[in-house]
PDB file of C-alpha atoms in Angstrom:
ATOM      1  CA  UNK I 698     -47.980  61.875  33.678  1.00  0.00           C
ATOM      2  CA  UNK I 699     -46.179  64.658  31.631  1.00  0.00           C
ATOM      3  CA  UNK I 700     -46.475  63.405  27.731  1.00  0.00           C
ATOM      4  CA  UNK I 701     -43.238  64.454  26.845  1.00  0.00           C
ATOM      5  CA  UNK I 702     -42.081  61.903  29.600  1.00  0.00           C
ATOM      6  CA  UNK I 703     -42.407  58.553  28.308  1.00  0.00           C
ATOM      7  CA  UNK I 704     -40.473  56.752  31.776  1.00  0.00           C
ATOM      8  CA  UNK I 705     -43.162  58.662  33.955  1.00  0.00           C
ATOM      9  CA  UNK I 706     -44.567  57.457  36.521  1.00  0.00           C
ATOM     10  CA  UNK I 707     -47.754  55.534  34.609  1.00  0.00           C
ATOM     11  CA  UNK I 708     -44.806  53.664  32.904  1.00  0.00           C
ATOM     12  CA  UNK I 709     -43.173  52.840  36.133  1.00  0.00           C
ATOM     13  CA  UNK I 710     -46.945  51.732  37.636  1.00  0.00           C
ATOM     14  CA  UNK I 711     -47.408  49.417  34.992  1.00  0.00           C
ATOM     15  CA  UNK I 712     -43.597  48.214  34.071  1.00  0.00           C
ATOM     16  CA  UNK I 713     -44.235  47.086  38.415  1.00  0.00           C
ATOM     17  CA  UNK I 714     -47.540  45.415  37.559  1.00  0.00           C
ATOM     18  CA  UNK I 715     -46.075  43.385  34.490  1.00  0.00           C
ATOM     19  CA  UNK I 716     -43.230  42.252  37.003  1.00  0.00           C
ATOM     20  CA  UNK I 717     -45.238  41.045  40.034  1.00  0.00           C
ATOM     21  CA  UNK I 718     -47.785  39.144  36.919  1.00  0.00           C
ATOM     22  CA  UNK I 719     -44.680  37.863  35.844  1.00  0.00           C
ATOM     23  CA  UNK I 720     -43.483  36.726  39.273  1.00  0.00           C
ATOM     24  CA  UNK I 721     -46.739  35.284  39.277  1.00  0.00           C
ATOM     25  CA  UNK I 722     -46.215  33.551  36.315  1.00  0.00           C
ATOM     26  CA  UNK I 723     -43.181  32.273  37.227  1.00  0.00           C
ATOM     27  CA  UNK I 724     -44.684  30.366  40.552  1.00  0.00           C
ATOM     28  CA  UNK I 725     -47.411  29.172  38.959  1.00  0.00           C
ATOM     29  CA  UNK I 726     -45.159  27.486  36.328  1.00  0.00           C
ATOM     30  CA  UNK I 727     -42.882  26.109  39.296  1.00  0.00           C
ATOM     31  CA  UNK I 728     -45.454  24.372  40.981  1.00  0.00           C
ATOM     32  CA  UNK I 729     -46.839  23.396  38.217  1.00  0.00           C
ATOM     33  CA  UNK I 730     -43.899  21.507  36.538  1.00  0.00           C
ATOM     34  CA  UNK I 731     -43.288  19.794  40.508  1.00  0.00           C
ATOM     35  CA  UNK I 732     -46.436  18.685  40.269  1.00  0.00           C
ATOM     36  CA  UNK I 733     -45.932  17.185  37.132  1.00  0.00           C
ATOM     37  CA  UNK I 734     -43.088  15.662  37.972  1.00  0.00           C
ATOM     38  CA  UNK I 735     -44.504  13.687  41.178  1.00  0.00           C
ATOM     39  CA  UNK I 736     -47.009  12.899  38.163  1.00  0.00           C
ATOM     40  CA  UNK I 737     -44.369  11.884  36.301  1.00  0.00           C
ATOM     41  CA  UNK I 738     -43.347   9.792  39.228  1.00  0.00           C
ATOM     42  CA  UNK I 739     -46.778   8.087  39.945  1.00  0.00           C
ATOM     43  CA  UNK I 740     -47.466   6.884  36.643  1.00  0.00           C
ATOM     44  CA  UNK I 741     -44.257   4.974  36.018  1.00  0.00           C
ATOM     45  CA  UNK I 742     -44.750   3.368  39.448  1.00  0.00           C
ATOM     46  CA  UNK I 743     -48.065   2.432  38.417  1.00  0.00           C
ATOM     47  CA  UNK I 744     -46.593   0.923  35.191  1.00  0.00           C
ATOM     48  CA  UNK I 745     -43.890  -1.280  37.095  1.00  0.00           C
ATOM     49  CA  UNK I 746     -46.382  -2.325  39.872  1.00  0.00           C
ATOM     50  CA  UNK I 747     -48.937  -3.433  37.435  1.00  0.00           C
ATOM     51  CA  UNK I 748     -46.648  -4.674  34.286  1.00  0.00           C
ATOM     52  CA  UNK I 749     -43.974  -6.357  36.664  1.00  0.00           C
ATOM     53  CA  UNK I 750     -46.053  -8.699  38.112  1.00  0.00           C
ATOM     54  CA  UNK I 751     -48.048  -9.542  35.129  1.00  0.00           C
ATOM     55  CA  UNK I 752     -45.570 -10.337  33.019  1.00  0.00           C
ATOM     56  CA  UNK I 753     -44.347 -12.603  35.511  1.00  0.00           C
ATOM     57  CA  UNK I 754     -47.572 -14.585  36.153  1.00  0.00           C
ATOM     58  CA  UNK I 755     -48.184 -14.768  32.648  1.00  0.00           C
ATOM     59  CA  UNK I 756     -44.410 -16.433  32.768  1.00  0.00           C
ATOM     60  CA  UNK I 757     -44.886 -18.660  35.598  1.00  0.00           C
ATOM     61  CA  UNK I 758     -48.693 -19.924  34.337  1.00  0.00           C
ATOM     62  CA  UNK I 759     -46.887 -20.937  30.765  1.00  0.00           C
ATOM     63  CA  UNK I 760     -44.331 -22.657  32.254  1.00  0.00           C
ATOM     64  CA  UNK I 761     -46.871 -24.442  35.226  1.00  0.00           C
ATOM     65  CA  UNK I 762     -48.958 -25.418  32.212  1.00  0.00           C
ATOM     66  CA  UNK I 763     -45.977 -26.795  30.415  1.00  0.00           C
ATOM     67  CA  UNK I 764     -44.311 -28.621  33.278  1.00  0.00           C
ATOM     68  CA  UNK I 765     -47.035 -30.003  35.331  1.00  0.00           C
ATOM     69  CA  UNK I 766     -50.315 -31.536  33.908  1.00  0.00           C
ATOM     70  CA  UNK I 767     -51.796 -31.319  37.318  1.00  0.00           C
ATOM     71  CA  UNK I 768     -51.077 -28.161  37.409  1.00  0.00           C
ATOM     72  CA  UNK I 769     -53.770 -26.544  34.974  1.00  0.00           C
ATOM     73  CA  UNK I 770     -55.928 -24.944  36.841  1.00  0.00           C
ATOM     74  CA  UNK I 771     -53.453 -22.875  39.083  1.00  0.00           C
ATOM     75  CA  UNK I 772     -51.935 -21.919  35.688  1.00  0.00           C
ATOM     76  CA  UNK I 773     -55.821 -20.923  34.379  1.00  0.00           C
ATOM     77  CA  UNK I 774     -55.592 -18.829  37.708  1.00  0.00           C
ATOM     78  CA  UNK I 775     -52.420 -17.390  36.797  1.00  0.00           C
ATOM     79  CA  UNK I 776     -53.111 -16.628  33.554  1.00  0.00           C
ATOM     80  CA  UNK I 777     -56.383 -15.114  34.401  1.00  0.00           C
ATOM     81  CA  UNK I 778     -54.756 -12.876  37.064  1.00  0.00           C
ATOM     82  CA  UNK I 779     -51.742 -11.710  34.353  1.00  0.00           C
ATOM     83  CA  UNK I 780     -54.671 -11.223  31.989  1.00  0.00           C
ATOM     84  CA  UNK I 781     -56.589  -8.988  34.392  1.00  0.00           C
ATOM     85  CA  UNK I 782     -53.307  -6.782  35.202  1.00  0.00           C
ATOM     86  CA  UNK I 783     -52.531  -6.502  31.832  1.00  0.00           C
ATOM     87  CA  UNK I 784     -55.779  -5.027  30.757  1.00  0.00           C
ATOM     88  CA  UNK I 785     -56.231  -2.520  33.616  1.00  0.00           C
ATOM     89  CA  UNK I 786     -52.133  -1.969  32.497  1.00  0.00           C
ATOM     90  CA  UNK I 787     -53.562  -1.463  28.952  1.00  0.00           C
ATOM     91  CA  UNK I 788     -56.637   0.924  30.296  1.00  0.00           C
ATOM     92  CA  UNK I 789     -54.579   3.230  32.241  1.00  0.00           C
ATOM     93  CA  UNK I 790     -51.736   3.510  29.961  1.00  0.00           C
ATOM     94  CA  UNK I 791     -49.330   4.505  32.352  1.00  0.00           C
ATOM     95  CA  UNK I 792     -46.777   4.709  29.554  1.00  0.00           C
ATOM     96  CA  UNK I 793     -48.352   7.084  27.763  1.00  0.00           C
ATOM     97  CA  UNK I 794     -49.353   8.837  30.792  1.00  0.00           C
ATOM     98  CA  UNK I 795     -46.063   9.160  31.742  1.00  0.00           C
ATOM     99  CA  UNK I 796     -44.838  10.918  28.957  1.00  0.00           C
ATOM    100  CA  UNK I 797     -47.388  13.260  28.775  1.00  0.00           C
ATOM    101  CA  UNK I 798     -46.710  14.407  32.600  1.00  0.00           C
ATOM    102  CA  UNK I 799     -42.797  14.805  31.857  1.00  0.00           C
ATOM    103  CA  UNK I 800     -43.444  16.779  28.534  1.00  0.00           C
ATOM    104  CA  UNK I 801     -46.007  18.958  30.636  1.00  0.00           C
ATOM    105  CA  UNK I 802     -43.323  19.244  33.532  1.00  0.00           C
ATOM    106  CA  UNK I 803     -40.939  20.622  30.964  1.00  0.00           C
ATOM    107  CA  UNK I 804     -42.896  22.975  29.224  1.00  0.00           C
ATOM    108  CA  UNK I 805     -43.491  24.297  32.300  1.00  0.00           C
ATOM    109  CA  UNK I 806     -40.551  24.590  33.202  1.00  0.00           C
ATOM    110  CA  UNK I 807     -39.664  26.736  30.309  1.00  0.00           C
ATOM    111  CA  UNK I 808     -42.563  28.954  31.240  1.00  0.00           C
ATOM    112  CA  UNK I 809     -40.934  29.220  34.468  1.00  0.00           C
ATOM    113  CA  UNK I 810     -37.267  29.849  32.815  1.00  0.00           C
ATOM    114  CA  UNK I 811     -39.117  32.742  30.327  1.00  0.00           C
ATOM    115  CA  UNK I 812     -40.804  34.385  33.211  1.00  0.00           C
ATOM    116  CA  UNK I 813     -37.806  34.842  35.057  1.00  0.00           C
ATOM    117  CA  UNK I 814     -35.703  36.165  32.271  1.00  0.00           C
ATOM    118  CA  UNK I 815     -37.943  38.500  31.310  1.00  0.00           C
ATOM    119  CA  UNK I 816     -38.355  40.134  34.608  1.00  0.00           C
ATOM    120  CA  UNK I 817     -34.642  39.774  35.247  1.00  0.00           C
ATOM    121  CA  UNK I 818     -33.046  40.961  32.041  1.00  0.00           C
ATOM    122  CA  UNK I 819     -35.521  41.983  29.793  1.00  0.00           C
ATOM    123  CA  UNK I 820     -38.373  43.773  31.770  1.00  0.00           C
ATOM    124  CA  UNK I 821     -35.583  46.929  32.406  1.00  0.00           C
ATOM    125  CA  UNK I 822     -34.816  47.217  28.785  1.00  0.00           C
ATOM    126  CA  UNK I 823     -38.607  47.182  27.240  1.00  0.00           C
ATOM    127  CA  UNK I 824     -41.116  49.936  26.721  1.00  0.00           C
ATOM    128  CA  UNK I 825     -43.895  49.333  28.669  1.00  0.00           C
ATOM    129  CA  UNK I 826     -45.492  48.151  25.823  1.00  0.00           C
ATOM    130  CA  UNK I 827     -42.769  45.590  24.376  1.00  0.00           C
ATOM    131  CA  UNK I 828     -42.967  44.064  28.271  1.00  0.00           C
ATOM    132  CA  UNK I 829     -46.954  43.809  27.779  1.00  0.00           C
ATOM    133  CA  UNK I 830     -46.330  42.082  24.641  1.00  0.00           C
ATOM    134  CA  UNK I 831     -43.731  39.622  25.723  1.00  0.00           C
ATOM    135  CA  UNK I 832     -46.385  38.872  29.000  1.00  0.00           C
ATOM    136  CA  UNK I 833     -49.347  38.391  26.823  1.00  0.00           C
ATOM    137  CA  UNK I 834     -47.197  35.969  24.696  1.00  0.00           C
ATOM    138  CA  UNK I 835     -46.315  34.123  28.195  1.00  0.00           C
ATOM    139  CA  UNK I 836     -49.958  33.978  29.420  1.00  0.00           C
ATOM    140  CA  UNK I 837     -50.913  32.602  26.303  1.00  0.00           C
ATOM    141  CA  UNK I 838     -48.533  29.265  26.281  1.00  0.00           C
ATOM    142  CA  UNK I 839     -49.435  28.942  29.870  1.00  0.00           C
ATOM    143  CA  UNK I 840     -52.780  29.119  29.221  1.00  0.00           C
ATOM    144  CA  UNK I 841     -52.374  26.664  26.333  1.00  0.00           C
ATOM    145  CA  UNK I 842     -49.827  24.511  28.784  1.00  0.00           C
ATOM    146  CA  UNK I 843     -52.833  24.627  31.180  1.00  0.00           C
ATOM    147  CA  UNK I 844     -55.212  23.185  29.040  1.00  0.00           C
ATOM    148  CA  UNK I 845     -53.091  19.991  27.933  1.00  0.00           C
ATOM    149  CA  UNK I 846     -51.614  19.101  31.306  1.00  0.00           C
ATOM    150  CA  UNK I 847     -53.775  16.722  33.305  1.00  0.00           C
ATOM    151  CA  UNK I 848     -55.017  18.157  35.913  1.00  0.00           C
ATOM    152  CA  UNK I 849     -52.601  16.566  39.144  1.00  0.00           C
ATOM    153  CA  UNK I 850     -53.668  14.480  41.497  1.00  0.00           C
ATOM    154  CA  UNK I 851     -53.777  16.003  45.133  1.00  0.00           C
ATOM    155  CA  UNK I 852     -50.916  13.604  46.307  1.00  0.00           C
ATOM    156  CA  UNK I 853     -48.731  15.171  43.752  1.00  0.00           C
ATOM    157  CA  UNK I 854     -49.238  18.886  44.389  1.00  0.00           C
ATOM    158  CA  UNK I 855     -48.302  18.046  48.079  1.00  0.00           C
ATOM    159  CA  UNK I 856     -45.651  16.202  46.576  1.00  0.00           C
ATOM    160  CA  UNK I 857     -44.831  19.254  45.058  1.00  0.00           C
ATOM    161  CA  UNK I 858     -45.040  21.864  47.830  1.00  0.00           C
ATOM    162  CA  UNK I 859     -42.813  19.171  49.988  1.00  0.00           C
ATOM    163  CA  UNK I 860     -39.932  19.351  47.595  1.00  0.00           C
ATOM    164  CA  UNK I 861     -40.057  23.238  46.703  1.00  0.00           C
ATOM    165  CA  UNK I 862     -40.032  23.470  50.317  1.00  0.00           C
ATOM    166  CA  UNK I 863     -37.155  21.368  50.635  1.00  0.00           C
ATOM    167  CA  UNK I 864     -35.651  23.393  48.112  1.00  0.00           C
ATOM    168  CA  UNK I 865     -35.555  21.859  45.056  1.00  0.00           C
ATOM    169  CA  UNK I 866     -35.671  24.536  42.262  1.00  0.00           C
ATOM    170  CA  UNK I 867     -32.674  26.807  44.148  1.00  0.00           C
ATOM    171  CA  UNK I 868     -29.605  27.405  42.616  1.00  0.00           C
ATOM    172  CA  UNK I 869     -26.549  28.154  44.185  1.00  0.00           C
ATOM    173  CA  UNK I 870     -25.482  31.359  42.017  1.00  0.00           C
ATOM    174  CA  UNK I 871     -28.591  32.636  43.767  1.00  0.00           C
ATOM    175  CA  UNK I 872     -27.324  32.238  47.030  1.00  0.00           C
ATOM    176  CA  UNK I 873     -30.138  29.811  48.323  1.00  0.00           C
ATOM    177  CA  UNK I 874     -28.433  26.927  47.684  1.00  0.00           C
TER     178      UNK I 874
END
């Protein structure tokens, strides 16, 4: 490349590598937030299937031993059962759990949104070396996303890959809608 050229052609070579890594960043976020989301998803079901029914039995033994003095020992068993759910409820902490895979999803998501605005509107406009910047400061909070996002369960990434199939992060102004 001619010094006195700064748009030569090593600028063009690497201004296309820092677009296809940022493509590349900007999948890798999408699936990633989907599979968060069926995450997401998961863990709240978890929390109704297990917290439902145990708040419920704990309900039905209070009132059994309440109402029926023969009825003791299928409240004990009631209670014992609620008791049991709402320990392994407690353990999994599906609540918690929860959270943590919708903030993940939508730091991801903003990953994602970055990406693409940087190879859509800003990657044109920077030197070569403002667009390496701005893609080292993207690998870095995905890297850091990476490492506090549980890692998704193989149900959820097909999850995933089923609904970004189906189409769910296209908009219409893009004309796959």
């Amino acid at each position: 490349m001619d010094s006195d050229d700064p748009a030569g052609t090593d600028g063009d070579t690497r201004r296309r590598a820092i677009e296809t890594e940022l493509r590349r960043i900007e999948e890798s976020a999408m699936y990633s937030a989907q599979c968060q989301f069926e995450e997401t998803k998961r863990w709240r079901a978890v929390h109704l299937l297990l917290g439902v029914p145990a708040t419920l039995l704990a309900a039905v033994a209070g009132t059994t031993a309440l109402v029926e003095s023969t009825g003791r020992t299928a409240a004990g068993i009631l209670a014992l059962i609620a008791s049991g759910l709402g320990a392994v409820l407690t353990t999994v902490n599906a609540p918690q759990r929860t959270a943590q895979a919708a903030a993940s999803a939508n730091a991801y998501l903003e990953i994602q949104t970055a990406a693409r605005q940087h190879r859509e509107i800003d990657l044109a406009h920077w030197t070569p070396d403002e667009a390496r910047r701005a893609l080292t400061e993207l690998t870095a909070r995905r890297d850091e996303q990476n490492a506090k996002a549980e890692v998704p369960s193989r149900r959820a990434y097909r999850r995933a890959q089923a609904n970004l199939r189906a189409g769910s992060q296209r908009y219409a102004v893009d004309g796959d809608g």
